[in-house]
PDB file of C-alpha atoms in Angstrom:
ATOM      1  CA  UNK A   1       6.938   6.248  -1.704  1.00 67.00           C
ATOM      2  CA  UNK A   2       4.127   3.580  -1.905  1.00 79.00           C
ATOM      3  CA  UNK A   3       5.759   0.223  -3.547  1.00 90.00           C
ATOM      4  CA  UNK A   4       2.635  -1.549  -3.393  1.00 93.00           C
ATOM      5  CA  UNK A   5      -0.596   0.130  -4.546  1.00 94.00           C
ATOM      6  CA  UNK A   6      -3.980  -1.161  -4.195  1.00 95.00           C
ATOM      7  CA  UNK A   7      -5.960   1.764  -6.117  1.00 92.00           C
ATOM      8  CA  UNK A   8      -9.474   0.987  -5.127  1.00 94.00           C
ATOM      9  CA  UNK A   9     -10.122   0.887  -1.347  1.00 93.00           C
ATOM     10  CA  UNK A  10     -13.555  -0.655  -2.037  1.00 96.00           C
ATOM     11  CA  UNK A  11     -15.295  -3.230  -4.037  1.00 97.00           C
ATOM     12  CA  UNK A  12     -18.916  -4.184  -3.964  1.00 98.00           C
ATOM     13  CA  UNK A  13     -20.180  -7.647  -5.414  1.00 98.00           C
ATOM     14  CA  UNK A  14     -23.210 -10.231  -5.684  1.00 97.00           C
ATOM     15  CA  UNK A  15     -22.759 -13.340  -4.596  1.00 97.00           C
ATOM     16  CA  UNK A  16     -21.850 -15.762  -7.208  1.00 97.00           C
ATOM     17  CA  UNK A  17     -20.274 -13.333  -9.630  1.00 98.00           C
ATOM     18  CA  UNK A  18     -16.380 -13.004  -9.957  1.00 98.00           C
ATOM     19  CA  UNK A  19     -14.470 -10.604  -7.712  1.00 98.00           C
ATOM     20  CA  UNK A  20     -11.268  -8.991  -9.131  1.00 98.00           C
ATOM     21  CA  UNK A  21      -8.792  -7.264  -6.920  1.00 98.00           C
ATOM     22  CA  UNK A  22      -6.229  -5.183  -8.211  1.00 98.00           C
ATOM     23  CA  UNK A  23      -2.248  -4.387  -7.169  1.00 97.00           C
ATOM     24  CA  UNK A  24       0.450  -2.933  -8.759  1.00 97.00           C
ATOM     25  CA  UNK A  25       4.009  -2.311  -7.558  1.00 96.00           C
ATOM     26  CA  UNK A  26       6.701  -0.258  -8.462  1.00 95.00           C
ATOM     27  CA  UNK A  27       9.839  -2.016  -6.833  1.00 90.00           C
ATOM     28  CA  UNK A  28      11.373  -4.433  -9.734  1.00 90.00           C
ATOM     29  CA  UNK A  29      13.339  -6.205  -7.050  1.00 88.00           C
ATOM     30  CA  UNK A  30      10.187  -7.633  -5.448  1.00 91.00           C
ATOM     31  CA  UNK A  31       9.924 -11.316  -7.121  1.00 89.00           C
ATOM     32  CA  UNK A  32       7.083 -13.116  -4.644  1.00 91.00           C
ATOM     33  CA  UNK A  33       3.630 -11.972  -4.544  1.00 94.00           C
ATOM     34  CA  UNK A  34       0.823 -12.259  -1.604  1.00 93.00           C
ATOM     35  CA  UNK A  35      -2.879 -12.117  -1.036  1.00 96.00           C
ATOM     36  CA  UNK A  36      -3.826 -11.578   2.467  1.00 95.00           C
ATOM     37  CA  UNK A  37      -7.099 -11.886   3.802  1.00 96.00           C
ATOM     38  CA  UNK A  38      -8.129  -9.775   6.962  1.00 92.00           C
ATOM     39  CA  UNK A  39     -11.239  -9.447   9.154  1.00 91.00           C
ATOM     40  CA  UNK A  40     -11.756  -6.682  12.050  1.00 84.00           C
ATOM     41  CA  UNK A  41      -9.947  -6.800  15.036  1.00 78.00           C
ATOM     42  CA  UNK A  42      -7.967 -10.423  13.860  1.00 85.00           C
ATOM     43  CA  UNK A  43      -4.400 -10.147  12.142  1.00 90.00           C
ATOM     44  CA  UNK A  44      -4.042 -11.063   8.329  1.00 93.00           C
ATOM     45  CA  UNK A  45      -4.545 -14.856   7.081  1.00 94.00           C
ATOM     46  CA  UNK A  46      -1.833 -15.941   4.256  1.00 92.00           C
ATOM     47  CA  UNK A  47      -4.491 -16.711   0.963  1.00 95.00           C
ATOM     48  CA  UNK A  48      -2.367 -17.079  -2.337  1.00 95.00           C
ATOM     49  CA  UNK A  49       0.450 -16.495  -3.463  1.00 93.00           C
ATOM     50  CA  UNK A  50       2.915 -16.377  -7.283  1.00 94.00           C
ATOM     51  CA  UNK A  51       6.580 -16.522  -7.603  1.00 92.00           C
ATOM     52  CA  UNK A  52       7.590 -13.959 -10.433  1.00 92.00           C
ATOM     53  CA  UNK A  53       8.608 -17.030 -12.602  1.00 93.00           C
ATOM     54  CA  UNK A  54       4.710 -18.052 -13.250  1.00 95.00           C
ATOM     55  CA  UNK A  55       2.233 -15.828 -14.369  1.00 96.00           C
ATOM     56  CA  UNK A  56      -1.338 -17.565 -12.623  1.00 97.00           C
ATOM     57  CA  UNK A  57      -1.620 -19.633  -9.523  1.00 97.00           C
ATOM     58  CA  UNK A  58      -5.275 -21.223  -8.642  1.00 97.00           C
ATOM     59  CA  UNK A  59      -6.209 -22.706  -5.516  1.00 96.00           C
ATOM     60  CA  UNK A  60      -9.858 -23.244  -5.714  1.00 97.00           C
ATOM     61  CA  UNK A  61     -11.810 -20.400  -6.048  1.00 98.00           C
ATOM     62  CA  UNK A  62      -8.897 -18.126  -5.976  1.00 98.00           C
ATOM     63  CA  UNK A  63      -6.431 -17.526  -9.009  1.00 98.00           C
ATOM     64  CA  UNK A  64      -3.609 -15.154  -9.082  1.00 98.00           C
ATOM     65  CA  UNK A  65      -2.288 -13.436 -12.412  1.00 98.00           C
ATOM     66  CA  UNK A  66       1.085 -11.855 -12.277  1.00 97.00           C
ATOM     67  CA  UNK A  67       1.948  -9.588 -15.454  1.00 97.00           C
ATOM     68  CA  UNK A  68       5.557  -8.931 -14.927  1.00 95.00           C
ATOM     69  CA  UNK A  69       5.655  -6.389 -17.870  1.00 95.00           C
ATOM     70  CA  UNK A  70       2.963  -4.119 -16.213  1.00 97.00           C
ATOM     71  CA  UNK A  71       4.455  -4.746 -12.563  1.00 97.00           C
ATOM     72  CA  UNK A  72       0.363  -5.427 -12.392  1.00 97.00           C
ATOM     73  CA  UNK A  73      -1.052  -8.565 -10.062  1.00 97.00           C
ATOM     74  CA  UNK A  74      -4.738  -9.624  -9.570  1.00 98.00           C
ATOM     75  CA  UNK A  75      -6.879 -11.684  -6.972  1.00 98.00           C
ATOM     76  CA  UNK A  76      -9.896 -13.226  -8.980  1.00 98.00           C
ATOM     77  CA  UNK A  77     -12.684 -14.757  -6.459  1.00 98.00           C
ATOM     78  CA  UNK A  78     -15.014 -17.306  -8.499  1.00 97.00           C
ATOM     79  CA  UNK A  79     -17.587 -17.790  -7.545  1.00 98.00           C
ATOM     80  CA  UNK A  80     -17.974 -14.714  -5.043  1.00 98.00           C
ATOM     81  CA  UNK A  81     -19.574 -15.628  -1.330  1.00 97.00           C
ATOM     82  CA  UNK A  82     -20.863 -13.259   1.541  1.00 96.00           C
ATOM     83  CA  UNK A  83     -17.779 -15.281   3.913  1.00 95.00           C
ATOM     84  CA  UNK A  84     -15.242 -13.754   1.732  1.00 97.00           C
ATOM     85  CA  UNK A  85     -16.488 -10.160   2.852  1.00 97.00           C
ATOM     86  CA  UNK A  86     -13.377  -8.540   4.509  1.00 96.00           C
ATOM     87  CA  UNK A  87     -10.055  -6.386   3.613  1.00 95.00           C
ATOM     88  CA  UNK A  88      -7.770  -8.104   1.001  1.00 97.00           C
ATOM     89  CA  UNK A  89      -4.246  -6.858   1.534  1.00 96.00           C
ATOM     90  CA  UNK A  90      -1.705  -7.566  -1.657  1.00 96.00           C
ATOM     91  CA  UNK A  91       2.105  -7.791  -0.387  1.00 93.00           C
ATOM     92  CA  UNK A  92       5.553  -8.200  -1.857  1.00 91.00           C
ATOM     93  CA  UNK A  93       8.785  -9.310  -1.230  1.00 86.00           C
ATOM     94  CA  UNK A  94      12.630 -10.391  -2.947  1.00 81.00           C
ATOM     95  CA  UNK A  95      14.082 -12.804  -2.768  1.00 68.00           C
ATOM     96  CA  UNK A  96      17.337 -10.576  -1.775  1.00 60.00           C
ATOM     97  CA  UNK A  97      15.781  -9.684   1.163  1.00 60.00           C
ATOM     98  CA  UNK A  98      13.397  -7.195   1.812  1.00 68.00           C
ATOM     99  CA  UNK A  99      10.738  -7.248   4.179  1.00 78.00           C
ATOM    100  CA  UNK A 100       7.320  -7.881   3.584  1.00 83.00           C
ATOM    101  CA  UNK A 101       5.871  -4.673   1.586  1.00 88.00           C
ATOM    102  CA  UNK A 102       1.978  -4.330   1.581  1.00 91.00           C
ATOM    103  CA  UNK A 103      -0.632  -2.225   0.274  1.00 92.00           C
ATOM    104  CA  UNK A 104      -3.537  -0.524   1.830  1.00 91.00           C
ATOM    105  CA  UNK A 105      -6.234  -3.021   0.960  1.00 94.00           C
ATOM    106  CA  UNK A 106      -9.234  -3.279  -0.543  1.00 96.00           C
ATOM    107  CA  UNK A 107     -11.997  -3.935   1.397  1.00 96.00           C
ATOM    108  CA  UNK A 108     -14.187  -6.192  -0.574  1.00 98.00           C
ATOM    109  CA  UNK A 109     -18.542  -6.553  -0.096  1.00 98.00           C
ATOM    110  CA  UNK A 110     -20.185  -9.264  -0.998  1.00 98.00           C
ATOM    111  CA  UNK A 111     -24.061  -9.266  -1.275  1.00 96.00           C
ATOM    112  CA  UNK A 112     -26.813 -11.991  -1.137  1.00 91.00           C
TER     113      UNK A 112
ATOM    114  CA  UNK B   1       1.773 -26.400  16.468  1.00 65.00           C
ATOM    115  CA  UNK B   2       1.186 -22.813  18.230  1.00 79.00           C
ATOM    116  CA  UNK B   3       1.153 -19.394  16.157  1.00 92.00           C
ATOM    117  CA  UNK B   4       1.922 -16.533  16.327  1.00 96.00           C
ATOM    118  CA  UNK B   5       1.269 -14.821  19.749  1.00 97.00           C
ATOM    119  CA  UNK B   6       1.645 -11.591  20.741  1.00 97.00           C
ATOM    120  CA  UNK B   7       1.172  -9.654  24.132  1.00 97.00           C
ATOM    121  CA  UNK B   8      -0.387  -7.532  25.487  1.00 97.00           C
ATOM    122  CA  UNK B   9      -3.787  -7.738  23.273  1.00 96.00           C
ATOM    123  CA  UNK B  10      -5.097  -4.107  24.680  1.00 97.00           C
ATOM    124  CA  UNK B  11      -2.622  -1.578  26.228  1.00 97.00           C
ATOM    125  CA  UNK B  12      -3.433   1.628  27.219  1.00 98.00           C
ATOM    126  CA  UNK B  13      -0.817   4.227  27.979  1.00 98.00           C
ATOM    127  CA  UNK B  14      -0.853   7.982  28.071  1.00 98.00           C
ATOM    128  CA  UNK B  15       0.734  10.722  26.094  1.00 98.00           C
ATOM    129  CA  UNK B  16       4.820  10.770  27.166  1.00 98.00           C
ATOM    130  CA  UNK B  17       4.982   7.137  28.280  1.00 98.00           C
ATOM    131  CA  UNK B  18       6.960   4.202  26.549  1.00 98.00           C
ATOM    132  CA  UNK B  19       5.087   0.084  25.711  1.00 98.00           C
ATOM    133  CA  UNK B  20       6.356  -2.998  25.134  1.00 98.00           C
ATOM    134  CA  UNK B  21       4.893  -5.224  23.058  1.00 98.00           C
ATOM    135  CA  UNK B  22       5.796  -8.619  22.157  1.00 98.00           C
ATOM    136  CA  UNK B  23       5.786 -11.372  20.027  1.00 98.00           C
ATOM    137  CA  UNK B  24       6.699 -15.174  20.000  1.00 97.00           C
ATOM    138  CA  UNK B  25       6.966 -16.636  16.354  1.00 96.00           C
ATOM    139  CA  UNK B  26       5.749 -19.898  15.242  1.00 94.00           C
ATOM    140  CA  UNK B  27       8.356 -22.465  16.410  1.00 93.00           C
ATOM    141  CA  UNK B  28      11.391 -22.429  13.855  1.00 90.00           C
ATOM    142  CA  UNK B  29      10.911 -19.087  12.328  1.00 91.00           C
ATOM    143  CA  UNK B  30      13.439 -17.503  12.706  1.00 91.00           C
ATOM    144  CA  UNK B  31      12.216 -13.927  10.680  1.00 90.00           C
ATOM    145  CA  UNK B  32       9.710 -11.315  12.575  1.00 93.00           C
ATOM    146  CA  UNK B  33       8.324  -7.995  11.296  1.00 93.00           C
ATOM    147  CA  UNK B  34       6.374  -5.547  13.241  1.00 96.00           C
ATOM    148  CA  UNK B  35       3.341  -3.687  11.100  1.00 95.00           C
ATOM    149  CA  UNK B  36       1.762  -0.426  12.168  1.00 95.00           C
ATOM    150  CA  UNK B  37      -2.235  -0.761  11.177  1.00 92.00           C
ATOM    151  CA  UNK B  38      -3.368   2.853  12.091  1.00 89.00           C
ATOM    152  CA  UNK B  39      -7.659   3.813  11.626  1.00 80.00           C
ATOM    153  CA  UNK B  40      -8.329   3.975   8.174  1.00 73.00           C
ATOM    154  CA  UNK B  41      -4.827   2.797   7.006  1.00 77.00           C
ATOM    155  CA  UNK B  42      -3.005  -0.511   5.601  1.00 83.00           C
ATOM    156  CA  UNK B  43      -0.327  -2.199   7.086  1.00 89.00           C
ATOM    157  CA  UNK B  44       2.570  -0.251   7.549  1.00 91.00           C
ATOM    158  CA  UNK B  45       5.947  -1.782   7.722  1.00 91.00           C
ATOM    159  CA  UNK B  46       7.921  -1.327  11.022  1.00 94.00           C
ATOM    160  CA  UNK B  47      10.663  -3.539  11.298  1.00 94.00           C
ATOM    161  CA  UNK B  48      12.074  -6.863  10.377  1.00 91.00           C
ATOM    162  CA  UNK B  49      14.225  -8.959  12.501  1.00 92.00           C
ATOM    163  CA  UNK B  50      15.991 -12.241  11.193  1.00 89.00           C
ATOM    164  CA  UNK B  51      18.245 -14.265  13.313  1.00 89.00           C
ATOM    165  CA  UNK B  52      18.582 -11.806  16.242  1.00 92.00           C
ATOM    166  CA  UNK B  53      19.785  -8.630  13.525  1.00 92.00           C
ATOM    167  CA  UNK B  54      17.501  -5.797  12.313  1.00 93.00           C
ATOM    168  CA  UNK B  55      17.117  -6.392   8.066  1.00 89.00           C
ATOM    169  CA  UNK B  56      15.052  -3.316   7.860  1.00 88.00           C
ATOM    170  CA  UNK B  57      13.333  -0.367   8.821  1.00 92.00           C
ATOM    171  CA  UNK B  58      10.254   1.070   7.732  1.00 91.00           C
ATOM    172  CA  UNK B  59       9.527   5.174   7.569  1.00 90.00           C
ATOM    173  CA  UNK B  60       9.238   5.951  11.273  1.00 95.00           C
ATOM    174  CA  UNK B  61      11.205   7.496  14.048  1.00 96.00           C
ATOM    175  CA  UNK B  62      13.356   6.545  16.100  1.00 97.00           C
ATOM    176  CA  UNK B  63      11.393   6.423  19.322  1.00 97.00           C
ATOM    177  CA  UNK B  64      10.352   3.260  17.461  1.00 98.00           C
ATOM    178  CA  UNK B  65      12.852   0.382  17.832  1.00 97.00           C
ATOM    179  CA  UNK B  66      13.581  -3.043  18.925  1.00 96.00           C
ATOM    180  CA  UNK B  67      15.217  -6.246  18.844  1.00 97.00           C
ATOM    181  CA  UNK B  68      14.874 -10.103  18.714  1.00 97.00           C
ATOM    182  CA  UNK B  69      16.130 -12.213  21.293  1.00 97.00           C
ATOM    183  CA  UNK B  70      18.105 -15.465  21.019  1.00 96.00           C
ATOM    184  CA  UNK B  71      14.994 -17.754  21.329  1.00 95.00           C
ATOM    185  CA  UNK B  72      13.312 -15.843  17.740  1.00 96.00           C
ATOM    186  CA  UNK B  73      10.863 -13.798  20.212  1.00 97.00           C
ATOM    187  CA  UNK B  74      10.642  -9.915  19.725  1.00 98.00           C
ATOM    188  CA  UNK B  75       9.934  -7.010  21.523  1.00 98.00           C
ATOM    189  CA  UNK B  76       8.696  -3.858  19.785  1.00 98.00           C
ATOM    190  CA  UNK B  77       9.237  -0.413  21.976  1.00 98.00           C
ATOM    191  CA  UNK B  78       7.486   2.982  21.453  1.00 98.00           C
ATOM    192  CA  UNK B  79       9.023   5.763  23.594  1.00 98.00           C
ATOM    193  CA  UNK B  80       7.430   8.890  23.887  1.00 98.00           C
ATOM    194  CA  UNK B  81       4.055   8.064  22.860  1.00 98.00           C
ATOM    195  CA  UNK B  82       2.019   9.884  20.585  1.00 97.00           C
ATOM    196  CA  UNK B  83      -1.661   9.895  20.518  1.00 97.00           C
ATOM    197  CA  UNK B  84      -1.154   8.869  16.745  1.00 95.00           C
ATOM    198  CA  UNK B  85       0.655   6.236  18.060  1.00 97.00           C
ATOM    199  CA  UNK B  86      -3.000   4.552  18.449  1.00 97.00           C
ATOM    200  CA  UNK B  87      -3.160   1.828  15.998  1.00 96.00           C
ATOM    201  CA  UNK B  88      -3.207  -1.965  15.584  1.00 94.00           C
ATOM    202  CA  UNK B  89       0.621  -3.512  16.281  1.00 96.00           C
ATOM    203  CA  UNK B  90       1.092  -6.909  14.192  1.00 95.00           C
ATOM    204  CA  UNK B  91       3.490  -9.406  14.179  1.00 96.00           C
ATOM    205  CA  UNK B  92       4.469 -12.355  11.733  1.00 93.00           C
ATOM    206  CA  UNK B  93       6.905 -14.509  11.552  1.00 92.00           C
ATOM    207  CA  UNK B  94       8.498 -16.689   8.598  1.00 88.00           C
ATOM    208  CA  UNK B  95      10.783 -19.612   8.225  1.00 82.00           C
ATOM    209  CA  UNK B  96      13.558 -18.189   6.755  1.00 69.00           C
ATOM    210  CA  UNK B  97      15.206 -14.625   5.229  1.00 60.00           C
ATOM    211  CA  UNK B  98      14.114 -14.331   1.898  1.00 55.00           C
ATOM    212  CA  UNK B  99      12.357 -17.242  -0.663  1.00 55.00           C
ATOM    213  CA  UNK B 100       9.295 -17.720  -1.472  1.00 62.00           C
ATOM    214  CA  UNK B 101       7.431 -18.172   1.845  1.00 72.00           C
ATOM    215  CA  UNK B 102       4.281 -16.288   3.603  1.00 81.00           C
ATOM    216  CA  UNK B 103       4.151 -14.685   6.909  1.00 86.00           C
ATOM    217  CA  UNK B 104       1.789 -15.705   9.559  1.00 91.00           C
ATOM    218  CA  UNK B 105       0.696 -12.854  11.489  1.00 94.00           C
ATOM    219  CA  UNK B 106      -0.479 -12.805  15.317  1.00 95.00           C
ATOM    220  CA  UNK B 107      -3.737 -11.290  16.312  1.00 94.00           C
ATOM    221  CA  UNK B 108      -2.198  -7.935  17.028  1.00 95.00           C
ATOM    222  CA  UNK B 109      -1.810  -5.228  19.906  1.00 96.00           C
ATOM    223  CA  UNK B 110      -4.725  -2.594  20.372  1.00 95.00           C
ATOM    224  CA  UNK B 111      -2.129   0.312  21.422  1.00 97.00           C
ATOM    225  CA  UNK B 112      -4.440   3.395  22.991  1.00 97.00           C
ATOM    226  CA  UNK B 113      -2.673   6.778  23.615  1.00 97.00           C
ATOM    227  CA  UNK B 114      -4.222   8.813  25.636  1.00 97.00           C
TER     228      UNK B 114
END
């Protein structure tokens, strides 16, 4: 079974507006949260990340939301530029010890 | 500080045979998982090893194993290749088991069956 979904395996945006990226999971163990960004033919680059015990984390144009109750996260891109073009890859993980779950990406577009 | 390296970066072996990949982890990391990136799917967990034991298994067989060595490196093996064994091999490594820390990933193995 998938623990980490990422339902829409494409999004298309102009640059400038706001990108949202979707994940939910379905393990209530997992308590640590991860946006990965990837381009072709390189491995995964760490981007954000939220411990279960906040609900948003912002590091410039990137902000995290965490709803708990929903088992729902969300990458928000403000403001949206062509370099951010590439497959965003939402992962989880306990504290306990589990490895390092991910989801199938989203591959994100974004237009000039 | 180095990252993340892995070896080979292209391998091409034929239908029957067994590779060897491997990784070296950021200096002091002492947890490595292997990921599975076949065409047109996400990252598929493999294994994770943490100070030289294996903490988990992903949903794969068993011709796919291997271990970590007493330095933190890691070998992956594939016996019996598949031609669906074609995919993108990654490795990352964290600081510790567990807690709130990312992993930093290698640029990967291009694994072609033939």
């Amino acid at each position: 079974d998938q623990q980490v979904k990422q339902n829409s395996p494409s999004l298309s945006v102009q640059e400038g507006r706001i990108s949202i990226l979707n994940c939910d999971y379905t393990n209530s163990m997992f308590d640590y949260f991860l946006w990965y960004k990837k381009y072709p033919a390189e491995g995964p680059t760490f981007l954000i990340s939220i411990s279960s015990i906040k609900d948003k984390n912002e590091d410039g144009r990137f902000t995290v939301f965490l709803n708990k109750s929903a088992k729902h996260l969300s990458l928000h891109i403000v403001p949206s530029q062509p370099g951010d073009s590439a497959v965003y890859f939402c992962a989880a993980s306990a504290r306990a010890g589990t490895a390092l779950i991910f989801g199938k990406g989203t591959t994100l577009s974004v237009s000039s | 500080e180095a990252g993340v390296t892995q070896s080979p970066t292209h391998l091409i072996k034929t239908r029957g045979q067994q590779a060897t990949l491997r990784c070296s982890p950021i200096s002091g990391h002492t947890s490595v998982y292997w990921y599975q990136q076949a065409l047109g799917l996400g990252l598929q967990f493999l294994l994770w090893y943490d100070e030289g034991e294996e903490r988990n298994r992903g949903n794969f067989p068993p011709r796919f194993s291997g271990r970590q060595f007493p330095n933190y490196s890691s070998e992956l093996n594939v016996n019996a290749l598949e031609l669906e064994d074609s995919a993108l091999y990654l490795c990352a490594s964290s600081p510790q088991w567990g807690g709130d820390t990312e992993a930093f990933f290698g640029q990967g193995t291009r694994l072609t069956v033939v």
